Coordinates of C-alpha atoms in Angstrom, one line a residue:
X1 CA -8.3 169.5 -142.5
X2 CA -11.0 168.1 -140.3
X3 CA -9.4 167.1 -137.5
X4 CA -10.2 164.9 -133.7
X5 CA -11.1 166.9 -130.7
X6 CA -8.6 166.4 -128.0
X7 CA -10.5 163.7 -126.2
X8 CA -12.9 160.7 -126.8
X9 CA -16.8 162.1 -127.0
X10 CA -19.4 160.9 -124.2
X11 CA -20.3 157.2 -124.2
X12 CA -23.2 155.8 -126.6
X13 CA -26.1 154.3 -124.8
X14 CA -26.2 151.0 -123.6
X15 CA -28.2 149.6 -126.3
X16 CA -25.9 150.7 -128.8
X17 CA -23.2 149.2 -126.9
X18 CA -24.5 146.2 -127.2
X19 CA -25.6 146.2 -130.6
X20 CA -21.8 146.8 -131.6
X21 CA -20.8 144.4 -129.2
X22 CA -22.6 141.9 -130.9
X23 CA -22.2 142.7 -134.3
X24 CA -18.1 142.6 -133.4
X25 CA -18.2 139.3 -131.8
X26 CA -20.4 137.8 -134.6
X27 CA -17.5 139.0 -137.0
X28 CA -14.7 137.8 -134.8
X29 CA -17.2 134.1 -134.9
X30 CA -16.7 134.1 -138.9
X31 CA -13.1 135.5 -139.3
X32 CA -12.2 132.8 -136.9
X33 CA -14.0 130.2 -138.2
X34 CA -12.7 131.3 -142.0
X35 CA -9.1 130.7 -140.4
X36 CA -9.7 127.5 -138.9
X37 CA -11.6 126.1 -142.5
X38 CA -8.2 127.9 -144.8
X39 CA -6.0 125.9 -142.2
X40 CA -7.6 122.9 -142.9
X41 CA -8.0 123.4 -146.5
X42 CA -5.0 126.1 -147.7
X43 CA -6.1 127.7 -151.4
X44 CA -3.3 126.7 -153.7
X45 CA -1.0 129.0 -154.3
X46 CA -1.8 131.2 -151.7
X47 CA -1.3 129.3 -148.2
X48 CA 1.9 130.4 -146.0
X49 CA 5.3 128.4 -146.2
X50 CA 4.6 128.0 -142.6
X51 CA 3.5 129.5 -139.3
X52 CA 4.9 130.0 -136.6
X53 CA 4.7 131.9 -132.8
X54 CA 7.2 133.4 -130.7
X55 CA 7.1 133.3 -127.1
X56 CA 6.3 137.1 -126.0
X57 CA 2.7 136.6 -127.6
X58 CA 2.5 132.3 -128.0
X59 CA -1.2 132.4 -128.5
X60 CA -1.0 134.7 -131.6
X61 CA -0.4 132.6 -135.0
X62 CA 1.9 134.1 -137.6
X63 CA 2.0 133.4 -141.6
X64 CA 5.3 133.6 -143.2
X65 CA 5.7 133.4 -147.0
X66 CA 8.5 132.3 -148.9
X67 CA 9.3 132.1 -153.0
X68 CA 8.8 128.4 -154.0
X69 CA 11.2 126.3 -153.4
X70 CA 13.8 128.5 -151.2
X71 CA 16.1 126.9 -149.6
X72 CA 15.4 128.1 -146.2
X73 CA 19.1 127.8 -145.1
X74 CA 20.4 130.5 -147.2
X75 CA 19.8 133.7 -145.2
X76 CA 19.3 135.7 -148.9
X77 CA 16.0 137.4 -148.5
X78 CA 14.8 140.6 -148.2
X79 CA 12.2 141.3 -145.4
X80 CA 8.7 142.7 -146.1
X81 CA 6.6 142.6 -142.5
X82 CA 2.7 142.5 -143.4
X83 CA -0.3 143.3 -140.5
X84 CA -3.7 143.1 -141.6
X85 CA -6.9 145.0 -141.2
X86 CA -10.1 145.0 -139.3
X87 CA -11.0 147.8 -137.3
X88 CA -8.5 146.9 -134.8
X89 CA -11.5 144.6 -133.4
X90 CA -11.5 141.2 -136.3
X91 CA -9.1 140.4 -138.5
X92 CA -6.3 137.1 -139.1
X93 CA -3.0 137.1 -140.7
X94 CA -4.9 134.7 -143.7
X95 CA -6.6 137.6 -144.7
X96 CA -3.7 139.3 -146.6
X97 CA -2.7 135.8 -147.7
X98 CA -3.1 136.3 -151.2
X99 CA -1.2 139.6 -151.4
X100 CA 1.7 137.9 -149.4
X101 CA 1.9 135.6 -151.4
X102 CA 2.3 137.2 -153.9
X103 CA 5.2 139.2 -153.2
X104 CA 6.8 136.3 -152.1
X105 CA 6.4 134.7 -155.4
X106 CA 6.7 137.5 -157.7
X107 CA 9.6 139.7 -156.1
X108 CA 11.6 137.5 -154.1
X109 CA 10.7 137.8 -150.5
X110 CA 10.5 136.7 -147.2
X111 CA 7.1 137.8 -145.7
X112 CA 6.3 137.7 -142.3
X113 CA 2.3 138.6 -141.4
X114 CA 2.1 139.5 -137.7
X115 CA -1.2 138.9 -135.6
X116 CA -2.4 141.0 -132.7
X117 CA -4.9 141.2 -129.8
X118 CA -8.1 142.7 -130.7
X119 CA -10.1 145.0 -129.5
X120 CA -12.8 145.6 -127.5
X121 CA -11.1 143.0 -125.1
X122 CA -7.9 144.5 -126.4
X123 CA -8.2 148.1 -126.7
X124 CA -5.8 150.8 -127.9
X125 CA -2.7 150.8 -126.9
X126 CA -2.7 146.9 -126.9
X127 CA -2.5 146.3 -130.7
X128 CA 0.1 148.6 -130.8
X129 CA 2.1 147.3 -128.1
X130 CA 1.6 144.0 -129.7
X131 CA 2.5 145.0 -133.2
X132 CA 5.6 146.1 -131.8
X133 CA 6.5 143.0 -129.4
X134 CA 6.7 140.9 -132.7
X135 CA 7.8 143.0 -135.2
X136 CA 10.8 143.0 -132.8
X137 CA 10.6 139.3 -132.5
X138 CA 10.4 138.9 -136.3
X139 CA 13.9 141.6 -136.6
X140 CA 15.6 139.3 -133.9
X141 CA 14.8 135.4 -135.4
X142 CA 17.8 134.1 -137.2
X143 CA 15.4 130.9 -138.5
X144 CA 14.5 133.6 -141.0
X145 CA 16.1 133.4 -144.1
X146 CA 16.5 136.7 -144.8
X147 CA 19.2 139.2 -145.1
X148 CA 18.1 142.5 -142.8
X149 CA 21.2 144.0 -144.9
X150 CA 19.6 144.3 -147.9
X151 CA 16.7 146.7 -146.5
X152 CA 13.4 146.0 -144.3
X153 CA 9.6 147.2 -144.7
X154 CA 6.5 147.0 -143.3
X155 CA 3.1 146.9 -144.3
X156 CA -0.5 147.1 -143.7
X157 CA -4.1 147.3 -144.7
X158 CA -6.9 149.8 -143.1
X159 CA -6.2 149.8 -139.3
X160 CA -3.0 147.3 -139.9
X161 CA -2.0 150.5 -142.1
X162 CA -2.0 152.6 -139.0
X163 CA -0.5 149.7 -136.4
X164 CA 2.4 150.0 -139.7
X165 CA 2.9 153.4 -139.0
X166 CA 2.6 153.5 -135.4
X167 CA 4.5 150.3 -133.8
X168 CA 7.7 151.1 -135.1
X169 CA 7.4 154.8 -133.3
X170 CA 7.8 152.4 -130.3
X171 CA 11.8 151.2 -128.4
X172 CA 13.2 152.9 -131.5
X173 CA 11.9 150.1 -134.1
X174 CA 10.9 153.1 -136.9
X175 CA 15.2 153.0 -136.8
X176 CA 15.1 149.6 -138.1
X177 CA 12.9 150.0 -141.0
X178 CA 14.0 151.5 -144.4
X179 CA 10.3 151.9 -146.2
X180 CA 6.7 151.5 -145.0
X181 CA 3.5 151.2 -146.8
X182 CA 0.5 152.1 -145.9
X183 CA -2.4 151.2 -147.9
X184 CA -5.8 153.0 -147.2
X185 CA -4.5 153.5 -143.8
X186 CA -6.9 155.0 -140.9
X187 CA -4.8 157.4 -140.1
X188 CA -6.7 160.0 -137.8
X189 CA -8.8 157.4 -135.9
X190 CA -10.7 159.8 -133.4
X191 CA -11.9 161.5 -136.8
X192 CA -16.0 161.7 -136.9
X193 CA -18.2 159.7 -138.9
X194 CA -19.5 162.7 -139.9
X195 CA -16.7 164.8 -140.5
X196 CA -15.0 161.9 -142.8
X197 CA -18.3 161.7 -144.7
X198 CA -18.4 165.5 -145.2
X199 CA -14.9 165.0 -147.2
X200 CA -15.4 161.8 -148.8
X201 CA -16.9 160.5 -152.3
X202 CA -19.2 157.6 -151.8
X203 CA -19.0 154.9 -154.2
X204 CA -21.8 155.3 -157.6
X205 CA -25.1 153.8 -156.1
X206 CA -23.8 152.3 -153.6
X207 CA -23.0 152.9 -149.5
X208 CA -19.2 153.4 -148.4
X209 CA -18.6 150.0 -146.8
X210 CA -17.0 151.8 -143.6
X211 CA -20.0 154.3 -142.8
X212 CA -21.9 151.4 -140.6
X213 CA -19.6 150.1 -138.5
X214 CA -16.6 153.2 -138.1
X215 CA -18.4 154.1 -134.9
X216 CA -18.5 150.7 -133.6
X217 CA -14.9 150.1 -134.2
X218 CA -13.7 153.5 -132.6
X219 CA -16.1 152.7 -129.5
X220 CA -14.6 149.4 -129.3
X221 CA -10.7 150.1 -130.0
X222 CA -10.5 153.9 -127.9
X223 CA -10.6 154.5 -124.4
X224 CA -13.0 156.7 -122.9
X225 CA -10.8 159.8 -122.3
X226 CA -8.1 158.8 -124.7
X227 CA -5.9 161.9 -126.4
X228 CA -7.2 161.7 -129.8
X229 CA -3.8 163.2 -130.8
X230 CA -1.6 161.0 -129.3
X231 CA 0.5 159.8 -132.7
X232 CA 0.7 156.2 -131.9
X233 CA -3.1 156.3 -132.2
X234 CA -3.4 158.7 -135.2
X235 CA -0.4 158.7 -137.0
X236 CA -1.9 162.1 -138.9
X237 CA -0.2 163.6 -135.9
X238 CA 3.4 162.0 -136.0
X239 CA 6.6 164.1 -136.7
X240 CA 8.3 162.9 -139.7
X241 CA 11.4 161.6 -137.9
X242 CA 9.5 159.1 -135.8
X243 CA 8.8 157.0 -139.1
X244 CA 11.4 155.1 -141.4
X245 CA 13.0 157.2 -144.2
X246 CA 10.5 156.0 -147.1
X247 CA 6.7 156.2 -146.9
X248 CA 4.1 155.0 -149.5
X249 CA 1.0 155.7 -148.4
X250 CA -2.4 155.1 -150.7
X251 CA -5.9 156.0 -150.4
X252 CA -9.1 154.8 -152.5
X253 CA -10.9 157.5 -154.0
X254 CA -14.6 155.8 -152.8
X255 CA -12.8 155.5 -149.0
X256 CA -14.2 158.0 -145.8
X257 CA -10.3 157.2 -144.9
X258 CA -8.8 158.9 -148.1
X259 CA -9.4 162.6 -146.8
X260 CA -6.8 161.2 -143.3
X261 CA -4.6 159.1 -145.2
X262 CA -4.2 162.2 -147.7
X263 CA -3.8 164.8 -145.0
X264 CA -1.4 162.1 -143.2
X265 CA 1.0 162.5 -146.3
X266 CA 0.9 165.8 -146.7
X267 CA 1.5 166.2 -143.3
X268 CA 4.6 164.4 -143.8
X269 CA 5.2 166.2 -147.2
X270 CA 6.4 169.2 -145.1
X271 CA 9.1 167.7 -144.0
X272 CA 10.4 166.5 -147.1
X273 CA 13.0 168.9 -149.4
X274 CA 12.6 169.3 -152.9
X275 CA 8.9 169.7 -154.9
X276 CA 6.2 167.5 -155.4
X277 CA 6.4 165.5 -159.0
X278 CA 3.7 164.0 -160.5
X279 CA 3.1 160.2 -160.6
X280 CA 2.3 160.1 -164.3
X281 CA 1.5 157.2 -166.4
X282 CA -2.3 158.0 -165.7
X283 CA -1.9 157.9 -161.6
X284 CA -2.8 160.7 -159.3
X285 CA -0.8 161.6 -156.7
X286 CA 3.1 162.9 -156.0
X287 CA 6.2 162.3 -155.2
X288 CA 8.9 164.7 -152.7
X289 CA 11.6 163.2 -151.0
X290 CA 11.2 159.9 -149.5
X291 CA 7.8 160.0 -149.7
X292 CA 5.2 159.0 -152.4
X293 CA 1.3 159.7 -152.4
X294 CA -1.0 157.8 -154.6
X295 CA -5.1 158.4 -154.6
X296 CA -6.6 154.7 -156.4
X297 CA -9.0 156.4 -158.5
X298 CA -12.4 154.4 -159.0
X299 CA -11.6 151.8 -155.8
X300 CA -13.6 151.4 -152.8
X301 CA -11.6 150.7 -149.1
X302 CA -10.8 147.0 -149.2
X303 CA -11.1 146.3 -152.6
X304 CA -8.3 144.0 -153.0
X305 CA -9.6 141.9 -150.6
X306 CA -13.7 142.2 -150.8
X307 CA -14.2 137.9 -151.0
X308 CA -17.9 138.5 -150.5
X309 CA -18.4 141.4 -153.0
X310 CA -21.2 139.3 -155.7
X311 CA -21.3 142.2 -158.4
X312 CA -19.2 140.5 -161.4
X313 CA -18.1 143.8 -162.9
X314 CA -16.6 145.1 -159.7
X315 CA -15.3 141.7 -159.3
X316 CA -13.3 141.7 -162.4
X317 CA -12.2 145.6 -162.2
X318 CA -10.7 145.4 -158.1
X319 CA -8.9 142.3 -159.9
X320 CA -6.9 143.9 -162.2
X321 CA -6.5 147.0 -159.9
X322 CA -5.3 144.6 -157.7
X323 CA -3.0 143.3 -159.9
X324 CA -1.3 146.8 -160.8
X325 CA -1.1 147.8 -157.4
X326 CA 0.9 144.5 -156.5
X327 CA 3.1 145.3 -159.5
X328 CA 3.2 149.0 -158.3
X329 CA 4.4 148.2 -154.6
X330 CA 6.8 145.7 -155.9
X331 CA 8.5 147.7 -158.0
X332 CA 8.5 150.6 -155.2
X333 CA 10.2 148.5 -152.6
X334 CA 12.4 147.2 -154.9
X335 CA 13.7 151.0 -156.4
X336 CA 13.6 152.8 -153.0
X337 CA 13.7 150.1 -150.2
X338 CA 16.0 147.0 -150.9
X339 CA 19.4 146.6 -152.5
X340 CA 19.5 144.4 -155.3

């Protein structure tokens, strides 16, 4: 597998410093301004139960999700924890909104979506360290109403994919969690453009929406000097007893992160008894042990939640893979995660 060098490479010059720099805050303008207009105006359906903020990190806005019309007094639920995406550098809770709410809906739980500091003002190991301050405080609130007896998991999307597989590894939290999953997860962030080009399928006609602004997000998010191989940065370099027992991790076949997220699982694979089985039912990818592998054939990273994308027919296919996926994880944290 292609793999990081040790350290960070040399800086980029100044004026491509300050392109990214610009181009990041611009993004962190929009996604901010996105949250403020959903707050104001919540999409039916798909709005939390309520926020909420806990005093470790009481700038930081959480969403929680709960099925309609719980009766938040009965501590019944099982847990899902959700972080979101964005390069580690952009990014708000409301962006997996839909998604939570679904589950929350559809299979009965209680959803927390955790916030973070982002990066460049927050650089790696902050997110991390944050990620694990409130997952902690999430595992410790008893206004919950959920039952941590019945099974808890976390999830995340792109680089909330890897702060889902890397801040449990911290205090011992990985203990607390029965199942993880880890949807197109950057899992070997010190990885090279280049080098996850040379493995990757780009999309038909089009440009893989990651090729632009990867280096920006790596510049802004690692230290200078950094060990590319520390594991809470790039999980591909974990042992298989610093995560939680069950592992779904997914890639998108049209994804420069597929090749990581792949060699991530097979990493783990090795330490797994028993041989691979086939997903079937048309899916490609494997099952051994606790662990399950799944490549989305035909998607593109982000797909499920591409608001912006304008072409109709891509539109209307990332909807239904959407919708199976949803279905998919459901069922998965239901079979392997959480007692009935």
């Amino acid at each position: 597998m292609a793999s990081s060098t040790s350290s960070s490479p040399s800086p980029p010059s100044i004026i491509k410093r300050l392109r990214w720099w610009v181009w990041l805050k611009t993004i962190k303008f929009l996604v901010g301004t996105s949250a403020l207009v959903r707050r104001l105006r919540p999409s039916l359906g798909k709005a939390p139960s309520y926020t909420k903020t806990y005093p470790d990190l009481p700038s930081l806005v959480n969403h929680v999700f709960l099925p309609q019309g719980h009766d938040r007094t009965k501590k019944s639920l099982p847990l899902l924890i959700d972080i979101h995406g964005g390069g580690f550098a952009f990014g708000h809770p409301w962006v997996d909104d839909a998604d939570n709410a679904y589950y929350a809906q559809n299979h009965g739980l209680c959803v927390v979506s955790i916030n973070y500091r982002k990066a460049p003002e927050a650089p790696f190991p902050i997110p991390v360290q944050d990620c694990a301050l409130l997952i902690k405080a999430v595992l410790d609130d008893e206004s919950l109403p959920v039952d941590l007896s019945r099974g808890v998991a976390i999830a995340g999307y792109s680089a909330g994919g890897n702060l889902a597989l890397t801040a449990p590894m911290l205090d011992g939290l990985h203990k607390r969690f029965k199942g993880v999953v880890a949807f197109y997860p950057a899992a070997d962030v010190g990885r090279k453009t280049a080098d996850r080009i040379k493995t990757s399928i780009s999309p038909p006609g089009r440009k893989d929406i990651l090729i632009d602004g990867a280096p920006g997000f790596n510049w802004a998010y690692v230290p200078r000097g950094q060990n590319l191989k520390d594991p809470l940065l790039a999980p591909v370099y974990a042992e298989r007893n610093m995560l939680p027992e069950k592992l779904f991790v997914m890639g998108c076949e049209y994804d420069i992160l597929c090749q990581e997220a792949e060699d991530f699982a097979e990493h783990m694979a090795e330490a797994e008894k028993g041989n691979k089985e086939d997903l079937g039912e048309g899916r490609v990818g494997w099952k051994i042990g606790g662990l399950t592998w799944e490549n989305l054939l035909g998607l593109e990273h982000g797909f499920n939640q591409r608001l912006l994308e304008r072409d109709p027919v891509l539109k209307e296919r990332w909807a239904k893979a959407t919708e199976l996926m949803r279905k998919r994880v459901g069922e998965w944290l239901w079979e392997e995660v959480y007692d009935q």
